[in-house]
């Protein structure tokens, strides 16, 4: 039916592995539509599934590792992850961002901090970027609005290639 309807983009609401299975079946049926792959920013998984992932899109809420113009936050994260022997991936960079926001809130709360003072300090931040890792977040409003800035990548030859953004402005 999708082939008959000339579907030209598929946005599955299943995990990446399920999306790859769906894409293999689509190709078997003669439908070659790209996908927007959910939670698929994982180079190893993409490389293993390049036969179906090529031409599809992935998005991140942070500056992609493949960005040519790397902000200071990404450079610091990559230096730290290498020194620690950790794994450079989506989970570790989200952890890095969470820790960075916590430390900034802690510093802003001052020496006589409490949990509530840290929360209040974070909730007063109006342009948090993690030194360029994320689009600016206004924490005075962020709890009422969904994030709307993403960096987009296209899978080409089993690798991620940033698309749609500009150098130094991936969002």
mmCIF file of N, CA and C in Angstrom, residues 4-135:
data_model
loop_
_atom_site.group_PDB
_atom_site.id
_atom_site.type_symbol
_atom_site.label_atom_id
_atom_site.label_comp_id
_atom_site.label_asym_id
_atom_site.label_seq_id
_atom_site.Cartn_x
_atom_site.Cartn_y
_atom_site.Cartn_z
ATOM 1 N N UNK A 4 2.197 1.769 -3.428
ATOM 2 C CA UNK A 4 1.120 2.239 -4.299
ATOM 3 C C UNK A 4 0.794 3.711 -4.060
ATOM 4 N N UNK A 5 0.912 4.150 -2.819
ATOM 5 C CA UNK A 5 0.616 5.542 -2.457
ATOM 6 C C UNK A 5 1.804 6.473 -2.703
ATOM 7 N N UNK A 6 2.920 5.906 -3.185
ATOM 8 C CA UNK A 6 4.137 6.667 -3.487
ATOM 9 C C UNK A 6 4.669 7.421 -2.262
ATOM 10 N N UNK A 7 4.716 6.712 -1.151
ATOM 11 C CA UNK A 7 5.257 7.286 0.079
ATOM 12 C C UNK A 7 6.706 7.689 -0.183
ATOM 13 N N UNK A 8 7.087 8.914 0.219
ATOM 14 C CA UNK A 8 8.453 9.369 -0.042
ATOM 15 C C UNK A 8 9.251 9.680 1.224
ATOM 16 N N UNK A 9 8.669 9.423 2.396
ATOM 17 C CA UNK A 9 9.376 9.571 3.663
ATOM 18 C C UNK A 9 8.622 8.765 4.705
ATOM 19 N N UNK A 10 9.366 8.024 5.518
ATOM 20 C CA UNK A 10 8.754 7.213 6.570
ATOM 21 C C UNK A 10 9.320 7.653 7.909
ATOM 22 N N UNK A 11 8.436 7.891 8.866
ATOM 23 C CA UNK A 11 8.843 8.247 10.223
ATOM 24 C C UNK A 11 8.279 7.165 11.147
ATOM 25 N N UNK A 12 9.071 6.120 11.381
ATOM 26 C CA UNK A 12 8.564 5.026 12.208
ATOM 27 C C UNK A 12 8.555 5.401 13.685
ATOM 28 N N UNK A 13 7.589 4.887 14.407
ATOM 29 C CA UNK A 13 7.579 5.114 15.858
ATOM 30 C C UNK A 13 7.962 3.809 16.554
ATOM 31 N N UNK A 14 9.125 3.296 16.129
ATOM 32 C CA UNK A 14 9.722 2.096 16.709
ATOM 33 C C UNK A 14 11.210 2.369 16.880
ATOM 34 N N UNK A 15 11.893 1.515 17.605
ATOM 35 C CA UNK A 15 13.325 1.748 17.818
ATOM 36 C C UNK A 15 14.101 1.562 16.515
ATOM 37 N N UNK A 16 15.362 1.948 16.532
ATOM 38 C CA UNK A 16 16.172 1.924 15.312
ATOM 39 C C UNK A 16 16.284 0.527 14.725
ATOM 40 N N UNK A 17 16.473 -0.479 15.558
ATOM 41 C CA UNK A 17 16.586 -1.840 15.031
ATOM 42 C C UNK A 17 15.299 -2.265 14.337
ATOM 43 N N UNK A 18 14.161 -1.922 14.906
ATOM 44 C CA UNK A 18 12.882 -2.204 14.266
ATOM 45 C C UNK A 18 12.733 -1.431 12.962
ATOM 46 N N UNK A 19 13.232 -0.188 12.961
ATOM 47 C CA UNK A 19 13.172 0.626 11.742
ATOM 48 C C UNK A 19 14.018 0.005 10.633
ATOM 49 N N UNK A 20 15.169 -0.557 10.993
ATOM 50 C CA UNK A 20 16.008 -1.205 9.977
ATOM 51 C C UNK A 20 15.308 -2.439 9.410
ATOM 52 N N UNK A 21 14.627 -3.192 10.267
ATOM 53 C CA UNK A 21 13.867 -4.357 9.805
ATOM 54 C C UNK A 21 12.762 -3.913 8.850
ATOM 55 N N UNK A 22 12.045 -2.851 9.227
ATOM 56 C CA UNK A 22 10.998 -2.300 8.361
ATOM 57 C C UNK A 22 11.590 -1.845 7.031
ATOM 58 N N UNK A 23 12.729 -1.171 7.074
ATOM 59 C CA UNK A 23 13.348 -0.654 5.855
ATOM 60 C C UNK A 23 13.782 -1.794 4.924
ATOM 61 N N UNK A 24 14.293 -2.868 5.503
ATOM 62 C CA UNK A 24 14.674 -4.030 4.674
ATOM 63 C C UNK A 24 13.452 -4.588 3.939
ATOM 64 N N UNK A 25 12.334 -4.657 4.661
ATOM 65 C CA UNK A 25 11.106 -5.158 4.037
ATOM 66 C C UNK A 25 10.591 -4.175 2.985
ATOM 67 N N UNK A 26 10.683 -2.886 3.272
ATOM 68 C CA UNK A 26 10.260 -1.881 2.285
ATOM 69 C C UNK A 26 11.061 -2.051 0.997
ATOM 70 N N UNK A 27 12.368 -2.204 1.134
ATOM 71 C CA UNK A 27 13.222 -2.354 -0.044
ATOM 72 C C UNK A 27 12.885 -3.647 -0.799
ATOM 73 N N UNK A 28 12.597 -4.714 -0.047
ATOM 74 C CA UNK A 28 12.206 -5.972 -0.670
ATOM 75 C C UNK A 28 10.923 -5.793 -1.498
ATOM 76 N N UNK A 29 10.054 -4.922 -1.008
ATOM 77 C CA UNK A 29 8.778 -4.664 -1.693
ATOM 78 C C UNK A 29 8.911 -3.600 -2.784
ATOM 79 N N UNK A 30 10.115 -3.020 -2.944
ATOM 80 C CA UNK A 30 10.343 -2.029 -3.982
ATOM 81 C C UNK A 30 10.085 -0.594 -3.564
ATOM 82 N N UNK A 31 9.983 -0.342 -2.263
ATOM 83 C CA UNK A 31 9.791 1.027 -1.768
ATOM 84 C C UNK A 31 11.125 1.529 -1.229
ATOM 85 N N UNK A 32 11.661 2.565 -1.845
ATOM 86 C CA UNK A 32 12.957 3.128 -1.441
ATOM 87 C C UNK A 32 12.789 4.529 -0.865
ATOM 88 N N UNK A 33 12.008 4.642 0.190
ATOM 89 C CA UNK A 33 11.779 5.933 0.838
ATOM 90 C C UNK A 33 12.742 6.087 2.011
ATOM 91 N N UNK A 34 13.354 7.270 2.160
ATOM 92 C CA UNK A 34 14.208 7.486 3.334
ATOM 93 C C UNK A 34 13.365 7.517 4.602
ATOM 94 N N UNK A 35 14.035 7.339 5.721
ATOM 95 C CA UNK A 35 13.372 7.386 7.027
ATOM 96 C C UNK A 35 13.988 8.474 7.887
ATOM 97 N N UNK A 36 13.227 8.930 8.845
ATOM 98 C CA UNK A 36 13.778 9.692 9.957
ATOM 99 C C UNK A 36 13.900 8.664 11.072
ATOM 100 N N UNK A 37 15.134 8.300 11.390
ATOM 101 C CA UNK A 37 15.397 7.200 12.317
ATOM 102 C C UNK A 37 15.394 7.672 13.764
ATOM 103 N N UNK A 38 14.560 7.066 14.588
ATOM 104 C CA UNK A 38 14.488 7.463 15.996
ATOM 105 C C UNK A 38 15.652 6.890 16.789
ATOM 106 N N UNK A 39 16.211 7.689 17.663
ATOM 107 C CA UNK A 39 17.267 7.222 18.571
ATOM 108 C C UNK A 39 18.328 6.394 17.859
ATOM 109 N N UNK A 40 18.807 6.870 16.736
ATOM 110 C CA UNK A 40 19.750 6.088 15.934
ATOM 111 C C UNK A 40 21.111 6.756 15.791
ATOM 112 N N UNK A 41 21.423 7.734 16.626
ATOM 113 C CA UNK A 41 22.727 8.395 16.535
ATOM 114 C C UNK A 41 23.767 7.507 17.204
ATOM 115 N N UNK A 42 24.146 6.462 16.486
ATOM 116 C CA UNK A 42 25.086 5.464 16.981
ATOM 117 C C UNK A 42 25.860 4.966 15.767
ATOM 118 N N UNK A 43 27.112 5.393 15.641
ATOM 119 C CA UNK A 43 27.893 5.102 14.443
ATOM 120 C C UNK A 43 28.038 3.606 14.195
ATOM 121 N N UNK A 44 28.256 2.835 15.243
ATOM 122 C CA UNK A 44 28.424 1.388 15.067
ATOM 123 C C UNK A 44 27.149 0.761 14.492
ATOM 124 N N UNK A 45 25.992 1.135 15.041
ATOM 125 C CA UNK A 45 24.724 0.585 14.562
ATOM 126 C C UNK A 45 24.453 1.011 13.115
ATOM 127 N N UNK A 46 24.760 2.258 12.806
ATOM 128 C CA UNK A 46 24.539 2.753 11.438
ATOM 129 C C UNK A 46 25.454 2.022 10.464
ATOM 130 N N UNK A 47 26.720 1.851 10.834
ATOM 131 C CA UNK A 47 27.664 1.163 9.945
ATOM 132 C C UNK A 47 27.209 -0.275 9.676
ATOM 133 N N UNK A 48 26.698 -0.954 10.708
ATOM 134 C CA UNK A 48 26.236 -2.333 10.545
ATOM 135 C C UNK A 48 24.984 -2.422 9.666
ATOM 136 N N UNK A 49 24.242 -1.318 9.597
ATOM 137 C CA UNK A 49 22.987 -1.319 8.851
ATOM 138 C C UNK A 49 23.015 -0.336 7.687
ATOM 139 N N UNK A 50 24.208 -0.042 7.186
ATOM 140 C CA UNK A 50 24.356 0.941 6.109
ATOM 141 C C UNK A 50 23.536 0.570 4.878
ATOM 142 N N UNK A 51 23.331 -0.728 4.645
ATOM 143 C CA UNK A 51 22.569 -1.158 3.476
ATOM 144 C C UNK A 51 21.162 -0.578 3.450
ATOM 145 N N UNK A 52 20.584 -0.340 4.611
ATOM 146 C CA UNK A 52 19.247 0.255 4.651
ATOM 147 C C UNK A 52 19.242 1.662 5.234
ATOM 148 N N UNK A 53 20.251 2.014 6.013
ATOM 149 C CA UNK A 53 20.275 3.321 6.664
ATOM 150 C C UNK A 53 20.657 4.453 5.708
ATOM 151 N N UNK A 54 21.456 4.145 4.682
ATOM 152 C CA UNK A 54 21.897 5.194 3.758
ATOM 153 C C UNK A 54 20.708 5.952 3.182
ATOM 154 N N UNK A 55 20.818 7.276 3.210
ATOM 155 C CA UNK A 55 19.771 8.134 2.695
ATOM 156 C C UNK A 55 18.764 8.559 3.743
ATOM 157 N N UNK A 56 18.810 7.944 4.914
ATOM 158 C CA UNK A 56 17.882 8.297 5.973
ATOM 159 C C UNK A 56 18.458 9.408 6.846
ATOM 160 N N UNK A 57 17.633 9.917 7.735
ATOM 161 C CA UNK A 57 18.005 11.059 8.565
ATOM 162 C C UNK A 57 17.918 10.714 10.047
ATOM 163 N N UNK A 58 18.794 11.358 10.814
ATOM 164 C CA UNK A 58 18.853 11.243 12.264
ATOM 165 C C UNK A 58 18.951 12.666 12.796
ATOM 166 N N UNK A 59 18.411 12.904 13.971
ATOM 167 C CA UNK A 59 18.579 14.234 14.571
ATOM 168 C C UNK A 59 19.068 14.103 15.997
ATOM 169 N N UNK A 60 19.781 15.133 16.438
ATOM 170 C CA UNK A 60 20.273 15.183 17.812
ATOM 171 C C UNK A 60 19.870 16.521 18.420
ATOM 172 N N UNK A 61 19.806 16.550 19.723
ATOM 173 C CA UNK A 61 19.541 17.795 20.434
ATOM 174 C C UNK A 61 20.824 18.496 20.848
ATOM 175 N N UNK A 62 21.944 17.999 20.363
ATOM 176 C CA UNK A 62 23.257 18.554 20.697
ATOM 177 C C UNK A 62 24.082 18.641 19.419
ATOM 178 N N UNK A 63 25.173 19.396 19.474
ATOM 179 C CA UNK A 63 26.065 19.513 18.327
ATOM 180 C C UNK A 63 26.628 18.134 17.986
ATOM 181 N N UNK A 64 26.425 17.663 16.759
ATOM 182 C CA UNK A 64 26.921 16.331 16.385
ATOM 183 C C UNK A 64 28.447 16.256 16.420
ATOM 184 N N UNK A 65 28.954 15.068 16.700
ATOM 185 C CA UNK A 65 30.394 14.840 16.739
ATOM 186 C C UNK A 65 31.032 15.150 15.384
ATOM 187 N N UNK A 66 30.273 15.002 14.310
ATOM 188 C CA UNK A 66 30.801 15.178 12.961
ATOM 189 C C UNK A 66 30.851 16.639 12.512
ATOM 190 N N UNK A 67 30.408 17.572 13.327
ATOM 191 C CA UNK A 67 30.399 18.990 12.945
ATOM 192 C C UNK A 67 31.817 19.472 12.671
ATOM 193 N N UNK A 68 31.980 20.154 11.552
ATOM 194 C CA UNK A 68 33.307 20.678 11.197
ATOM 195 C C UNK A 68 33.729 21.785 12.146
ATOM 196 N N UNK A 69 32.807 22.645 12.487
ATOM 197 C CA UNK A 69 33.083 23.734 13.416
ATOM 198 C C UNK A 69 32.638 23.293 14.808
ATOM 199 N N UNK A 70 33.591 22.863 15.631
ATOM 200 C CA UNK A 70 33.261 22.334 16.948
ATOM 201 C C UNK A 70 33.266 23.430 18.002
ATOM 202 N N UNK A 71 32.172 23.555 18.745
ATOM 203 C CA UNK A 71 32.148 24.540 19.829
ATOM 204 C C UNK A 71 33.039 24.087 20.984
ATOM 205 N N UNK A 72 33.353 25.010 21.851
ATOM 206 C CA UNK A 72 34.231 24.724 22.987
ATOM 207 C C UNK A 72 33.698 23.569 23.831
ATOM 208 N N UNK A 73 32.392 23.500 24.037
ATOM 209 C CA UNK A 73 31.814 22.432 24.842
ATOM 210 C C UNK A 73 32.082 21.054 24.257
ATOM 211 N N UNK A 74 32.028 20.924 22.939
ATOM 212 C CA UNK A 74 32.286 19.636 22.292
ATOM 213 C C UNK A 74 33.771 19.277 22.386
ATOM 214 N N UNK A 75 34.622 20.261 22.216
ATOM 215 C CA UNK A 75 36.060 20.003 22.342
ATOM 216 C C UNK A 75 36.404 19.521 23.750
ATOM 217 N N UNK A 76 35.833 20.160 24.760
ATOM 218 C CA UNK A 76 36.101 19.774 26.144
ATOM 219 C C UNK A 76 35.549 18.374 26.436
ATOM 220 N N UNK A 77 34.337 18.092 25.970
ATOM 221 C CA UNK A 77 33.747 16.762 26.156
ATOM 222 C C UNK A 77 34.627 15.699 25.506
ATOM 223 N N UNK A 78 35.049 15.912 24.259
ATOM 224 C CA UNK A 78 35.855 14.914 23.557
ATOM 225 C C UNK A 78 37.207 14.702 24.239
ATOM 226 N N UNK A 79 37.800 15.755 24.762
ATOM 227 C CA UNK A 79 39.062 15.623 25.498
ATOM 228 C C UNK A 79 38.844 14.787 26.755
ATOM 229 N N UNK A 80 37.771 15.088 27.487
ATOM 230 C CA UNK A 80 37.468 14.385 28.732
ATOM 231 C C UNK A 80 37.143 12.912 28.468
ATOM 232 N N UNK A 81 36.335 12.635 27.466
ATOM 233 C CA UNK A 81 35.920 11.253 27.210
ATOM 234 C C UNK A 81 37.122 10.411 26.791
ATOM 235 N N UNK A 82 38.039 11.008 26.034
ATOM 236 C CA UNK A 82 39.251 10.293 25.617
ATOM 237 C C UNK A 82 40.135 10.000 26.829
ATOM 238 N N UNK A 83 40.350 11.014 27.684
ATOM 239 C CA UNK A 83 41.196 10.839 28.862
ATOM 240 C C UNK A 83 40.616 9.830 29.846
ATOM 241 N N UNK A 84 39.297 9.796 29.939
ATOM 242 C CA UNK A 84 38.655 8.907 30.914
ATOM 243 C C UNK A 84 38.541 7.470 30.408
ATOM 244 N N UNK A 85 38.774 7.270 29.117
ATOM 245 C CA UNK A 85 38.607 5.938 28.546
ATOM 246 C C UNK A 85 37.149 5.587 28.315
ATOM 247 N N UNK A 86 36.286 6.596 28.395
ATOM 248 C CA UNK A 86 34.852 6.378 28.188
ATOM 249 C C UNK A 86 34.517 6.240 26.712
ATOM 250 N N UNK A 87 33.242 6.068 26.449
ATOM 251 C CA UNK A 87 32.763 5.899 25.087
ATOM 252 C C UNK A 87 32.064 7.165 24.619
ATOM 253 N N UNK A 88 32.487 7.662 23.473
ATOM 254 C CA UNK A 88 31.873 8.852 22.881
ATOM 255 C C UNK A 88 30.567 8.409 22.224
ATOM 256 N N UNK A 89 29.451 8.754 22.852
ATOM 257 C CA UNK A 89 28.158 8.414 22.289
ATOM 258 C C UNK A 89 27.084 9.354 22.822
ATOM 259 N N UNK A 90 25.880 9.143 22.363
ATOM 260 C CA UNK A 90 24.766 10.016 22.737
ATOM 261 C C UNK A 90 24.516 10.002 24.242
ATOM 262 N N UNK A 91 24.562 8.841 24.866
ATOM 263 C CA UNK A 91 24.306 8.768 26.303
ATOM 264 C C UNK A 91 25.357 9.511 27.110
ATOM 265 N N UNK A 92 26.627 9.357 26.748
ATOM 266 C CA UNK A 92 27.664 10.015 27.540
ATOM 267 C C UNK A 92 27.632 11.534 27.358
ATOM 268 N N UNK A 93 27.279 12.014 26.169
ATOM 269 C CA UNK A 93 27.234 13.473 25.996
ATOM 270 C C UNK A 93 26.026 14.070 26.716
ATOM 271 N N UNK A 94 24.920 13.332 26.786
ATOM 272 C CA UNK A 94 23.764 13.809 27.555
ATOM 273 C C UNK A 94 24.136 13.853 29.039
ATOM 274 N N UNK A 95 24.850 12.831 29.515
ATOM 275 C CA UNK A 95 25.335 12.849 30.893
ATOM 276 C C UNK A 95 26.264 14.023 31.147
ATOM 277 N N UNK A 96 27.124 14.301 30.167
ATOM 278 C CA UNK A 96 28.045 15.435 30.263
ATOM 279 C C UNK A 96 27.250 16.737 30.398
ATOM 280 N N UNK A 97 26.244 16.905 29.563
ATOM 281 C CA UNK A 97 25.420 18.117 29.608
ATOM 282 C C UNK A 97 24.673 18.232 30.941
ATOM 283 N N UNK A 98 24.154 17.126 31.445
ATOM 284 C CA UNK A 98 23.468 17.152 32.741
ATOM 285 C C UNK A 98 24.424 17.569 33.854
ATOM 286 N N UNK A 99 25.634 17.008 33.830
ATOM 287 C CA UNK A 99 26.629 17.358 34.845
ATOM 288 C C UNK A 99 27.047 18.822 34.715
ATOM 289 N N UNK A 100 27.210 19.288 33.479
ATOM 290 C CA UNK A 100 27.592 20.686 33.253
ATOM 291 C C UNK A 100 26.531 21.638 33.799
ATOM 292 N N UNK A 101 25.272 21.344 33.525
ATOM 293 C CA UNK A 101 24.184 22.197 34.021
ATOM 294 C C UNK A 101 24.148 22.167 35.544
ATOM 295 N N UNK A 102 24.342 21.001 36.138
ATOM 296 C CA UNK A 102 24.366 20.890 37.591
ATOM 297 C C UNK A 102 25.490 21.731 38.197
ATOM 298 N N UNK A 103 26.691 21.628 37.634
ATOM 299 C CA UNK A 103 27.835 22.385 38.162
ATOM 300 C C UNK A 103 27.580 23.883 38.040
ATOM 301 N N UNK A 104 27.045 24.307 36.909
ATOM 302 C CA UNK A 104 26.740 25.740 36.750
ATOM 303 C C UNK A 104 25.685 26.199 37.749
ATOM 304 N N UNK A 105 24.676 25.357 37.985
ATOM 305 C CA UNK A 105 23.656 25.692 38.977
ATOM 306 C C UNK A 105 24.233 25.737 40.377
ATOM 307 N N UNK A 106 25.121 24.805 40.665
ATOM 308 C CA UNK A 106 25.776 24.749 41.969
ATOM 309 C C UNK A 106 26.611 26.010 42.202
ATOM 310 N N UNK A 107 27.383 26.405 41.211
ATOM 311 C CA UNK A 107 28.196 27.619 41.326
ATOM 312 C C UNK A 107 27.317 28.851 41.501
ATOM 313 N N UNK A 108 26.232 28.913 40.738
ATOM 314 C CA UNK A 108 25.341 30.074 40.825
ATOM 315 C C UNK A 108 24.605 30.124 42.163
ATOM 316 N N UNK A 109 24.382 28.959 42.779
ATOM 317 C CA UNK A 109 23.685 28.914 44.068
ATOM 318 C C UNK A 109 24.566 29.426 45.203
ATOM 319 N N UNK A 110 25.877 29.384 45.024
ATOM 320 C CA UNK A 110 26.787 29.907 46.039
ATOM 321 C C UNK A 110 27.214 28.858 47.058
ATOM 322 N N UNK A 111 28.091 29.300 47.961
ATOM 323 C CA UNK A 111 28.706 28.384 48.934
ATOM 324 C C UNK A 111 27.691 27.754 49.885
ATOM 325 N N UNK A 112 26.693 28.489 50.289
ATOM 326 C CA UNK A 112 25.701 27.980 51.242
ATOM 327 C C UNK A 112 24.511 27.435 50.458
ATOM 328 N N UNK A 113 24.791 26.455 49.599
ATOM 329 C CA UNK A 113 23.752 25.964 48.693
ATOM 330 C C UNK A 113 22.854 24.916 49.349
ATOM 331 N N UNK A 114 21.679 24.823 48.812
ATOM 332 C CA UNK A 114 20.731 23.745 49.125
ATOM 333 C C UNK A 114 20.225 23.237 47.784
ATOM 334 N N UNK A 115 19.527 22.134 47.842
ATOM 335 C CA UNK A 115 18.949 21.599 46.602
ATOM 336 C C UNK A 115 18.072 22.656 45.947
ATOM 337 N N UNK A 116 17.233 23.307 46.732
ATOM 338 C CA UNK A 116 16.310 24.295 46.184
ATOM 339 C C UNK A 116 17.050 25.501 45.600
ATOM 340 N N UNK A 117 18.146 25.917 46.248
ATOM 341 C CA UNK A 117 18.917 27.038 45.707
ATOM 342 C C UNK A 117 19.544 26.682 44.357
ATOM 343 N N UNK A 118 19.975 25.431 44.207
ATOM 344 C CA UNK A 118 20.537 24.993 42.923
ATOM 345 C C UNK A 118 19.436 24.985 41.861
ATOM 346 N N UNK A 119 18.287 24.436 42.195
ATOM 347 C CA UNK A 119 17.149 24.421 41.253
ATOM 348 C C UNK A 119 16.770 25.847 40.878
ATOM 349 N N UNK A 120 16.672 26.720 41.856
ATOM 350 C CA UNK A 120 16.312 28.110 41.582
ATOM 351 C C UNK A 120 17.355 28.805 40.708
ATOM 352 N N UNK A 121 18.622 28.515 40.946
ATOM 353 C CA UNK A 121 19.700 29.122 40.142
ATOM 354 C C UNK A 121 19.601 28.665 38.691
ATOM 355 N N UNK A 122 19.388 27.374 38.483
ATOM 356 C CA UNK A 122 19.235 26.872 37.107
ATOM 357 C C UNK A 122 18.016 27.516 36.456
ATOM 358 N N UNK A 123 16.929 27.612 37.192
ATOM 359 C CA UNK A 123 15.693 28.159 36.637
ATOM 360 C C UNK A 123 15.757 29.658 36.350
ATOM 361 N N UNK A 124 16.866 30.298 36.677
ATOM 362 C CA UNK A 124 17.070 31.711 36.339
ATOM 363 C C UNK A 124 17.943 31.874 35.094
ATOM 364 N N UNK A 125 18.531 30.789 34.605
ATOM 365 C CA UNK A 125 19.402 30.850 33.429
ATOM 366 C C UNK A 125 18.558 31.077 32.174
ATOM 367 N N UNK A 126 18.984 32.038 31.363
ATOM 368 C CA UNK A 126 18.192 32.375 30.178
ATOM 369 C C UNK A 126 18.863 32.027 28.852
ATOM 370 N N UNK A 127 20.078 31.565 28.879
ATOM 371 C CA UNK A 127 20.757 31.253 27.624
ATOM 372 C C UNK A 127 21.761 30.123 27.757
ATOM 373 N N UNK A 128 21.374 29.053 28.444
ATOM 374 C CA UNK A 128 22.288 27.936 28.648
ATOM 375 C C UNK A 128 22.572 27.224 27.317
ATOM 376 N N UNK A 129 23.868 27.013 26.999
ATOM 377 C CA UNK A 129 24.250 26.305 25.770
ATOM 378 C C UNK A 129 25.263 25.192 26.009
ATOM 379 N N UNK A 130 25.737 25.026 27.239
ATOM 380 C CA UNK A 130 26.799 24.035 27.467
ATOM 381 C C UNK A 130 28.021 24.354 26.618
ATOM 382 N N UNK A 131 28.348 25.647 26.531
ATOM 383 C CA UNK A 131 29.467 26.133 25.710
ATOM 384 C C UNK A 131 29.305 25.733 24.242
ATOM 385 N N UNK A 132 28.067 25.848 23.751
ATOM 386 C CA UNK A 132 27.792 25.620 22.335
ATOM 387 C C UNK A 132 27.325 24.220 21.982
ATOM 388 N N UNK A 133 27.178 23.346 22.974
ATOM 389 C CA UNK A 133 26.739 21.976 22.694
ATOM 390 C C UNK A 133 25.259 21.881 22.349
ATOM 391 N N UNK A 134 24.454 22.772 22.885
ATOM 392 C CA UNK A 134 23.009 22.768 22.604
ATOM 393 C C UNK A 134 22.573 24.170 22.195
ATOM 394 N N UNK A 135 21.451 24.240 21.511
ATOM 395 C CA UNK A 135 20.862 25.538 21.189
ATOM 396 C C UNK A 135 20.497 26.214 22.505
#
